[in-house]
Amino acid sequence: MKSVKADLHLHTNYSDGNLSPIQLIDLSKKYGISVISITDHDNVNALEEAIIYGNQNGIQVIPGVEISADLDKQEVHILGYFIDYKDKRLLEFLSASRNLRIRRNEKIVRKLNEMGSTISFNDIKVKAGEMTSIGRPHIAMELNEEGFVKSYYDAFIKYIGDGKPAFVKKPNPKSSEVIRIISEMGGLSFIAHPGKLVRDELLISLIQEGLDGIEIIHPSHSKSDIEYFSKMAAEHFLLTSGGSDYHGGVKNDGRNFGNYCISMDEIINMKRRLFI
Ligand code: AMP
Ligand code: ZN
Ligand code: FE
Ligand code: FE
């Protein structure tokens, strides 16, 4: 029997991805991926359209989200799967996070303007649309189009990467709060791409806060990362997940698509934990 391929970490143009939910599902079908999760940053607006189109095309779409959170002043990303994406409280929570992003983006653009760039955050907002979660990648693309930087990545290296001259820290909800709301929405929480950032004590803190699982398969993980996190998951009875974190377009990560998949067993384990 052909094994089922699942990619549970994908972005659309409702956050900083390049493809629409429909284009992403068409691409998944082309690559023989039959289960996906769309995990836009602080946003679930892609999900309704994706689930309907997925159903029509034989692709199961697990409702997902990737929420930025703070853990001991460090930003971590928490993936929520099987969430009730229509719940009013979740929508309000995510909308508050997107508003924090907007205020932070305005500050970043102000700094860039002082450094000689002429980009306007209003133009970025209009291009992205009301329903989209806007982040630094949108600013990087605008700087690139303006010609203020040589490339998308150059924008991070010179100006807006962590600690660079136009960087502004984003205030995020606490990881404990994010884990709790995902659970209250009937979902499962996973630490996204923990890599080198979230080891030992920080990982244990998240587990104590109620984390359900670890994203093991991710393009940023080395073989030893995978071994370490698999062992931690087994020791702490955690679920395991993974995906390509594909964004497309200028991020030039097309080679990752289809190459960071998990098996159906891992999804069955998630469903068992939720009794669904
Ligand atoms: P934000 O959530 O607005 O802080 O934007 C974070 C996103 O910006 C990350 O998910 C990456 O896609 C991108 N990013 C952050 N730092 C870098 C970097 N140094 N190089 C390239 N992309 C980056
Ligand atoms: Zn992203
Ligand atoms: Fe992330
Ligand atoms: Fe991501």
CSV table of C-alpha atoms in Angstrom, one decimal, residues 81-83 183 186-188 212 239 268-276:
chain,number,residue,atom,x,y,z
A,81,TYR,CA,-4.1,21.7,15.1
A,82,PHE,CA,-7.8,20.6,15.0
A,83,ILE,CA,-8.9,23.9,16.5
A,183,SER,CA,-6.7,23.4,24.3
A,186,GLY,CA,-10.5,21.6,21.3
A,187,GLY,CA,-7.1,21.5,19.6
A,188,LEU,CA,-3.6,20.2,20.2
A,212,ASP,CA,0.7,18.3,23.5
A,239,LEU,CA,2.8,13.7,20.1
A,268,ILE,CA,-4.1,8.9,14.0
A,269,ASN,CA,-2.3,9.4,17.3
A,270,MET,CA,-3.4,13.0,17.4
A,271,LYS,CA,-7.0,12.0,16.7
A,272,ARG,CA,-6.8,9.3,19.4
A,273,ARG,CA,-5.6,11.9,21.9
A,274,LEU,CA,-8.6,14.1,21.0
A,275,PHE,CA,-11.1,11.1,20.8
A,276,ILE,CA,-12.1,12.1,17.3
